[in-house]
Short mmCIF file of C-alpha atoms in Angstrom, two decimals:
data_model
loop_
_atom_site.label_atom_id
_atom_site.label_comp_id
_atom_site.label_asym_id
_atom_site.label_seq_id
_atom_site.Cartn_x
_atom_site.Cartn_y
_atom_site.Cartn_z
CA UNK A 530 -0.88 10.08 -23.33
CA UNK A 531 2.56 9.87 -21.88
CA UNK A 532 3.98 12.29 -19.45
CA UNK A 533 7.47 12.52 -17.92
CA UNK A 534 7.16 12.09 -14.26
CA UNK A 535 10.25 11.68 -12.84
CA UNK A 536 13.34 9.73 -11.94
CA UNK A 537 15.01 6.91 -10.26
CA UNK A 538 18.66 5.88 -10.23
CA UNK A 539 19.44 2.22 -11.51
CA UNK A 540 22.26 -0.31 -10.46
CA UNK A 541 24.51 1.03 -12.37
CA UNK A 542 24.41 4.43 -10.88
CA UNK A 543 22.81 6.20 -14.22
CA UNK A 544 19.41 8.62 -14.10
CA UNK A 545 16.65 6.19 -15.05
CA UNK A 546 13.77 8.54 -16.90
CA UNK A 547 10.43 7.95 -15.69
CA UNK A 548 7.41 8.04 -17.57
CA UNK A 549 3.68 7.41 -16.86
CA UNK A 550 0.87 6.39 -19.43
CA UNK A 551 -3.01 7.41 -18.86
CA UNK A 552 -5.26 4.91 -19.73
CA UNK A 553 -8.62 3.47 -18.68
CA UNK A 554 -9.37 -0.24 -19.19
CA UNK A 555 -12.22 -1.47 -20.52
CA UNK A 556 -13.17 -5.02 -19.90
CA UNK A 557 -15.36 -5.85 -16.66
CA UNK A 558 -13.86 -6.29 -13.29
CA UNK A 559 -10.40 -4.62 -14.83
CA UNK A 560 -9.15 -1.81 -12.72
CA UNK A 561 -8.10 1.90 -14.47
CA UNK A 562 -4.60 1.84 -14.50
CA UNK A 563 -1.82 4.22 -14.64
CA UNK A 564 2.08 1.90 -15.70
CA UNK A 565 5.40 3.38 -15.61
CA UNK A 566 8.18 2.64 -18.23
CA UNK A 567 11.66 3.33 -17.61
CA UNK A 568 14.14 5.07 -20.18
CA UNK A 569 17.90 5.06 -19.54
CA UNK A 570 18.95 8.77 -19.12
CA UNK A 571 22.84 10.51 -18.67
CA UNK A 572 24.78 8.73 -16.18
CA UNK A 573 25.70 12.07 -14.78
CA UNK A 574 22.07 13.71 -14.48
CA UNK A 575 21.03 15.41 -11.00
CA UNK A 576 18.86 13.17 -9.41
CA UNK A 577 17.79 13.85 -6.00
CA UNK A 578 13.91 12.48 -5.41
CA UNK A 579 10.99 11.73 -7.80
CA UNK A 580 9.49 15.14 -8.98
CA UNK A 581 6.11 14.64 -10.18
CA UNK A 582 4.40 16.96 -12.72
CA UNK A 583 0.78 17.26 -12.50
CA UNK A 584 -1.75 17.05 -15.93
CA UNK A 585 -2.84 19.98 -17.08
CA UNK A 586 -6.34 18.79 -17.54
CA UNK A 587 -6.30 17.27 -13.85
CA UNK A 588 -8.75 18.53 -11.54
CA UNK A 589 -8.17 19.59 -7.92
CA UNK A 590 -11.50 19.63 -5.33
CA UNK A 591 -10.02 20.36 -1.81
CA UNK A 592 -12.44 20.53 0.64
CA UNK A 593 -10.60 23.48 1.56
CA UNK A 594 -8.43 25.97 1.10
CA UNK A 595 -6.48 28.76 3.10
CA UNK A 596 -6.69 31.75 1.43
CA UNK A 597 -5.44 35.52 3.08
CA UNK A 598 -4.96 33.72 6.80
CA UNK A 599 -9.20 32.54 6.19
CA UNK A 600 -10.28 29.13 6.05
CA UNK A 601 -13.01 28.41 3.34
CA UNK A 602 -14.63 25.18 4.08
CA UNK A 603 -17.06 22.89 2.22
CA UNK A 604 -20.71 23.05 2.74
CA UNK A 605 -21.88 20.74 6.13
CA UNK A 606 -21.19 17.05 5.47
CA UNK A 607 -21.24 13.72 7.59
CA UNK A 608 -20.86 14.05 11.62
CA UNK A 609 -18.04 15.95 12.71
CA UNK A 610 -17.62 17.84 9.17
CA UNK A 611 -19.33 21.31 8.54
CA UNK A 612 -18.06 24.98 8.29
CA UNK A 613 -15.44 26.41 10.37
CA UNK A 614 -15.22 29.88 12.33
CA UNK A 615 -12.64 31.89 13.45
CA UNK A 616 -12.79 31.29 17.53
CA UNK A 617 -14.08 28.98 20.00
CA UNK A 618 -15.92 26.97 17.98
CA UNK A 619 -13.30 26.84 15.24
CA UNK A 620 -11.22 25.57 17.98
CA UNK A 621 -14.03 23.08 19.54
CA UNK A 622 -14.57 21.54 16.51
CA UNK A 623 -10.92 20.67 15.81
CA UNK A 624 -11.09 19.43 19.09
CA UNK A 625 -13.67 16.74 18.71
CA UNK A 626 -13.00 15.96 16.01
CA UNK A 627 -9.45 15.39 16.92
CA UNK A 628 -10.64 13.36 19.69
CA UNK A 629 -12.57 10.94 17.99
CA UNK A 630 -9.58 9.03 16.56
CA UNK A 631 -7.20 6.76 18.76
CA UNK A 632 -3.69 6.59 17.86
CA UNK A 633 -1.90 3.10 18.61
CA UNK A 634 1.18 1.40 17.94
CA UNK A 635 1.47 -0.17 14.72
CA UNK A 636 1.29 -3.84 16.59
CA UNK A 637 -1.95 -2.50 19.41
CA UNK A 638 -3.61 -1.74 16.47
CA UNK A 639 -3.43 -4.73 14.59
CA UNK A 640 -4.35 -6.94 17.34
CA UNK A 641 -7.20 -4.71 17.56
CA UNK A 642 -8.22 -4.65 13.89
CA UNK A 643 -7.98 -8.38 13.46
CA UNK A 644 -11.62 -8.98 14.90
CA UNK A 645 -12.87 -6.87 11.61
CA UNK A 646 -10.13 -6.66 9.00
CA UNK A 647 -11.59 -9.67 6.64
CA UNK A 648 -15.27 -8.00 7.14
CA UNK A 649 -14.89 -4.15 6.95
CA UNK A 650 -15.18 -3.74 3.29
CA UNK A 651 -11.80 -2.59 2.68
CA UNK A 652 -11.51 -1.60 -0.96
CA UNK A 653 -7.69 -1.32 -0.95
CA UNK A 654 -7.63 -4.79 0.12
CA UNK A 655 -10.29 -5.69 -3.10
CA UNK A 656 -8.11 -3.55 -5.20
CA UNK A 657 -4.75 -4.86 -4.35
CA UNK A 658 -5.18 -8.91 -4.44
CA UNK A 659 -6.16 -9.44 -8.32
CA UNK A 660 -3.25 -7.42 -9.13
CA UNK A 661 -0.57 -8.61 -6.38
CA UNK A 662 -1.45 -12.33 -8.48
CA UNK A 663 -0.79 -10.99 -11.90
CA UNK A 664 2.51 -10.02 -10.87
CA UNK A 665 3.63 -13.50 -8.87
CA UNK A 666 1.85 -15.01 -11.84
CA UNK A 667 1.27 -19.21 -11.50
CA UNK A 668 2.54 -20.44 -7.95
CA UNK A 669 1.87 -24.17 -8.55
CA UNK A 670 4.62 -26.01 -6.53
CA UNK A 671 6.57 -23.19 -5.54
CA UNK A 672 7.58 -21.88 -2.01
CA UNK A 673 5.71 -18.36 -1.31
CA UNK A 674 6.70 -16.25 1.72
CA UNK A 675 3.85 -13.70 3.17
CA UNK A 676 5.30 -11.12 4.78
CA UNK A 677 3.01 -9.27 6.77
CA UNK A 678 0.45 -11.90 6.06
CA UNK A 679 -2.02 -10.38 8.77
CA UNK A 680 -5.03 -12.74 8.63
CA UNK A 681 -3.83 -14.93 5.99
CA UNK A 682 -5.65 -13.15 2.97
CA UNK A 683 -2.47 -13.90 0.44
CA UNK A 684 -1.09 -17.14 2.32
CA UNK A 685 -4.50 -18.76 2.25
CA UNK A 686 -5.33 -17.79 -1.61
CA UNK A 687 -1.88 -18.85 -2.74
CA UNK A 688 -1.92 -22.11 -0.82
CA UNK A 689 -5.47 -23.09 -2.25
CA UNK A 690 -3.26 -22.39 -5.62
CA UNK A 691 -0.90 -25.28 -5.21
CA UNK A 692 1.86 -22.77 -3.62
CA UNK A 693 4.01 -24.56 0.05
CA UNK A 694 3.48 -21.52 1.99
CA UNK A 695 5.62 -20.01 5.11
CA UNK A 696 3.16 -16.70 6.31
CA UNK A 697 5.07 -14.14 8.76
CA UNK A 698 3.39 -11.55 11.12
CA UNK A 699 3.80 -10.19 14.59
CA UNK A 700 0.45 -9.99 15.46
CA UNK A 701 -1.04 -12.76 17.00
CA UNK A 702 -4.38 -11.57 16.90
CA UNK A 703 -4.08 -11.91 13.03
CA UNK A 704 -2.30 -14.72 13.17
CA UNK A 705 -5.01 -16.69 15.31
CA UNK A 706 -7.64 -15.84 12.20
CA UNK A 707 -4.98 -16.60 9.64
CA UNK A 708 -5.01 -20.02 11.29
CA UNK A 709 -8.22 -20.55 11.22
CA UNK A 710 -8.76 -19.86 7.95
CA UNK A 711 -6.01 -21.85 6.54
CA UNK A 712 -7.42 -25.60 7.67
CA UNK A 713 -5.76 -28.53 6.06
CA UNK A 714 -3.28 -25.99 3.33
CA UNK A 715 0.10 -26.42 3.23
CA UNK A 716 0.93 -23.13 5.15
CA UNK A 717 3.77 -22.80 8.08
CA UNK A 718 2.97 -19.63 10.17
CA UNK A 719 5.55 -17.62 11.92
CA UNK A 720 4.88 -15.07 14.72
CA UNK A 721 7.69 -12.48 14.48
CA UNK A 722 8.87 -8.62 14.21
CA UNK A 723 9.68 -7.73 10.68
CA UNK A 724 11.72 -4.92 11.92
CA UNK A 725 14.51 -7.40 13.24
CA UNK A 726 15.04 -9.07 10.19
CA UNK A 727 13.45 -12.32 8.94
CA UNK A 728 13.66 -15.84 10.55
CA UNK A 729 14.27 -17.36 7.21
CA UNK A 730 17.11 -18.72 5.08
CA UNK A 731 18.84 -17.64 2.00
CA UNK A 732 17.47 -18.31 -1.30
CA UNK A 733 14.82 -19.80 -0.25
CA UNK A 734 11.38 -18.95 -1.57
CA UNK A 735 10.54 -18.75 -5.75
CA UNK A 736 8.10 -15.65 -4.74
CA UNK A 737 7.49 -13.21 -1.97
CA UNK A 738 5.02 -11.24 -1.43
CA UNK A 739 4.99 -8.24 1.38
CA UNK A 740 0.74 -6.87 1.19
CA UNK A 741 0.30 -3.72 2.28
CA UNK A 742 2.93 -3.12 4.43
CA UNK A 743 5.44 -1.15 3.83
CA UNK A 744 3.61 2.02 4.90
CA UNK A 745 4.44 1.03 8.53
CA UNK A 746 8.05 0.53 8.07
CA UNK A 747 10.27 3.30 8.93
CA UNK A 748 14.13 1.23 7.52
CA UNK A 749 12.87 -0.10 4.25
CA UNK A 750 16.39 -0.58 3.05
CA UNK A 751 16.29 -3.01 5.57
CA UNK A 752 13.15 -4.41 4.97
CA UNK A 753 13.86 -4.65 1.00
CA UNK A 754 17.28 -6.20 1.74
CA UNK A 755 15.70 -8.55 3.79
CA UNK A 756 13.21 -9.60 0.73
CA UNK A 757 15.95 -9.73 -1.66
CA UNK A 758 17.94 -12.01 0.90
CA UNK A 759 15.30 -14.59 1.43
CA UNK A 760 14.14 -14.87 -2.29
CA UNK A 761 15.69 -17.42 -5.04
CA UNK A 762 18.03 -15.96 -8.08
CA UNK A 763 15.35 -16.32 -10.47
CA UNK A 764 12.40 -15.23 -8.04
CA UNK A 765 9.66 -12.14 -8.13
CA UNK A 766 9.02 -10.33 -4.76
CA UNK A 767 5.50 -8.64 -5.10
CA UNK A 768 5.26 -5.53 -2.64
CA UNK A 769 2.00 -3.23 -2.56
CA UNK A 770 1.23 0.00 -0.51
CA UNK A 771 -1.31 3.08 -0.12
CA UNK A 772 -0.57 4.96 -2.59
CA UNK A 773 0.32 8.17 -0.64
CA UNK A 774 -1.52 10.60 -2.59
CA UNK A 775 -4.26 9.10 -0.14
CA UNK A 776 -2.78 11.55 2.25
CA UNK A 777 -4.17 14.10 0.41
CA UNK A 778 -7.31 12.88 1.73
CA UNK A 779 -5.94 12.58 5.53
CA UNK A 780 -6.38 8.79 4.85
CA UNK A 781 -3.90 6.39 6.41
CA UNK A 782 -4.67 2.75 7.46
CA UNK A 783 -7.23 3.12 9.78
CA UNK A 784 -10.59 0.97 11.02
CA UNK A 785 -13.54 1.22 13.15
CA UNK A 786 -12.50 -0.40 16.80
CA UNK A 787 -15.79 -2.63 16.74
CA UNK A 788 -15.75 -2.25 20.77
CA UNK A 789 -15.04 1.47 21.22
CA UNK A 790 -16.80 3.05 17.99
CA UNK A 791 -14.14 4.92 17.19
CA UNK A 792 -11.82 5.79 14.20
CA UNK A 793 -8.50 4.00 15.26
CA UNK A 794 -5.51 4.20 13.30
CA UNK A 795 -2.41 1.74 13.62
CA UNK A 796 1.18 4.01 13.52
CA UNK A 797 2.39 4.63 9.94
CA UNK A 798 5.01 6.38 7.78
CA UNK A 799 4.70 9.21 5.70
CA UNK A 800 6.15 7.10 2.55
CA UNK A 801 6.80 8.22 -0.46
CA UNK A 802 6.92 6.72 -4.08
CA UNK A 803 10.21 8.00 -4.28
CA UNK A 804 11.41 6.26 -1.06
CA UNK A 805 9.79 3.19 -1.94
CA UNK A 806 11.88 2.83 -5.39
CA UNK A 807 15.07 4.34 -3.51
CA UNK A 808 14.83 1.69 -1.04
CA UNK A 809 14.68 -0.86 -3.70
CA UNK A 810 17.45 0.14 -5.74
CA UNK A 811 19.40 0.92 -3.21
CA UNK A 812 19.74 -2.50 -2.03
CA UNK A 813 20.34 -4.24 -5.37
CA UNK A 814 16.84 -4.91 -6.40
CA UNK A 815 15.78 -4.72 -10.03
CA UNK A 816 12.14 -3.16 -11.27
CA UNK A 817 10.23 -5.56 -13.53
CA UNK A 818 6.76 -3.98 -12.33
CA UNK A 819 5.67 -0.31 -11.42
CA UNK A 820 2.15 0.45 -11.29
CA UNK A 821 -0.57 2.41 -9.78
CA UNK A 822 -4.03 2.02 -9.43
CA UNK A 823 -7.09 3.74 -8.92
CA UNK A 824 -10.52 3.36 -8.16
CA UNK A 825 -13.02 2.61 -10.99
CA UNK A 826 -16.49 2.77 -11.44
CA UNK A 827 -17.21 -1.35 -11.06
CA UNK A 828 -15.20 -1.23 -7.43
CA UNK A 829 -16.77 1.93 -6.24
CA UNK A 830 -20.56 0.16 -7.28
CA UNK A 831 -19.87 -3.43 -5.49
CA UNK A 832 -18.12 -1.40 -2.25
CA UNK A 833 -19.92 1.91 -0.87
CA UNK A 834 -16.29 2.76 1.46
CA UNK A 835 -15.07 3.09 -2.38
CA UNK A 836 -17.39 5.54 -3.66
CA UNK A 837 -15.73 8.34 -2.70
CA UNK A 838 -12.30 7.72 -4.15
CA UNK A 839 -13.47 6.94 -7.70
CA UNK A 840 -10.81 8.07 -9.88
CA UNK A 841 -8.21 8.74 -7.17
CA UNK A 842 -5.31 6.45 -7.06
CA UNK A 843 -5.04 4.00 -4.12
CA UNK A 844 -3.13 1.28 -4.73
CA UNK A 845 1.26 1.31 -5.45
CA UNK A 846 2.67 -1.93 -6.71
CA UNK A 847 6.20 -3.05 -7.28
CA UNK A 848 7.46 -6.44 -9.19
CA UNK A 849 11.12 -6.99 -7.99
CA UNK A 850 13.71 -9.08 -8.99
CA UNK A 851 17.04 -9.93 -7.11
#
């Protein structure tokens, strides 16, 4: 099935028509799958952001609603979840539960996050690197920039793959496991800001990859101009997010501070797919890839943190070309 979903503007300043197909793979370890296809529309179309049409056979199970000024809430779950009352305790129980999350800078939390990040189960992370590979496709021989590379996750595959790595972060927490992790591989770390630009020449990588992100970047014009500086004519940048309908859920990037107990969640954006592909566009880039990706049955089995996404989407990927 194929539904209209939107649109984007291309180089050329035309409406770009954007559609979705529904599909779920079959084969083991593939991942359910939603692709966009692109259809040139009129030049002169009103285009202001990507308007998104639900399914009608989609189903919606909020955990609550508002309803005449009321709050209906779901039946008692885990710790800190239950029903809510007008009142005091309506107002207590916002409260703690408020409390029980620290809010850092994007850079405070990372450092924090590093001691657990390649041990927390992530699924978004289990999701993301099979598909972030399909798009770079075979690295043998050629120069790969990580952006972001936190603890080395992409640098370190893509270097055991025959790729001359350069892996960029600004935490040096991260950076210290990336290290360690990397041994005897052909892989140059670099501890810097991605906000103020990159320390790296012109033309100079064949692919780039920038691994879940984006999220935390408030100027991605600058960021994406930045990519599309720094990679080769004929290269593929490889850029993958949250998908943001994962704030439906009130998820962000977020751990467990192994020290403190407590939900702690590094500063992010309030993205959108629209202002991912803007950004893009904007500065010059072309779309070759546009995906999304949910969780299936096989991820949700092998990782229990999935379980409770099956079926929603989670992962946004974008294949761009200079």
């Amino acid at each position: 099935m194929t539904v209209v979903i939107g649109a984007v503007v291309a180089h050329d300043g035309s409406l770009l028509r954007v559609r979705r197909s529904a599909g779920t793979s079959s084969g083991r370890g593939e991942r359910a799958m939603r692709s966009m296809s692109v259809e040139p529309q009129a030049r002169h179309a009103p285009f202001s952001t990507i308007s998104w049409m639900q399914s009608p056979h989609a189903t919606q199970t909020p955990s609550s609603r508002r309803t005449c000024g009321h709050v209906r809430s779901a039946p008692a779950g885990p710790a800190g979840e239950g029903t809510l009352h007008h009142g005091t305790r309506a107002r207590r129980t916002v409260y703690e539960r408020r409390m029980a999350v620290d809010h850092l800078s994007t850079k405070e939390g990372y450092d924090r996050w590093a001691e657990v990040y390649d041990t927390d189960g992530n699924p978004l992370v289990a999701l993301e690197e099979p598909e972030v590979d399909r798009v770079l496709g075979d690295v043998t021989g050629l120069a790969v920039a990580d952006i972001g590379t936190g603890t080395g996750r992409h640098a370190v595959r893509l270097a055991a793959a025959g790729a001359r790595v350069t892996a960029v972060d600004f935490s040096e927490q991260m950076l210290a496991r990336a290290r360690a992790k990397a041994g005897a591989l052909d892989i140059a770390f670099v501890c810097h800001d991605l906000t103020h630009g990159l320390p790296l020449a012109d033309a100079s990588f064949d692919r780039v990859v920038c691994g879940l992100v984006v999220d935390h970047i408030a100027d991605l014009a600058g960021l994406f101009g930045e990519l599309k500086r720094i990679t080769r004519p004929d290269g593929i940048i490889a850029v993958s997010v949250m998908h943001p309908a994962m704030m439906l859920k009130g998820v962000q990037a977020r751990f467990t501070d192994p020290t403190t107990g407590r939900e702690t969640r590094p500063a992010s954006h309030p993205n959108q797919l629209s202002d991912y592909v803007r950004a893009a566009v904007t500065v010059g880039l072309g779309i070759a890839h546009i995906s999304e990706h949910a969780v299936d049955a096989e991820l949700a089995a092998r990782l229990p943190r999935a379980q409770k996404y099956l079926g929603w989407p989670m992962l946004f990927l974008l294949g761009l070309r200079p």
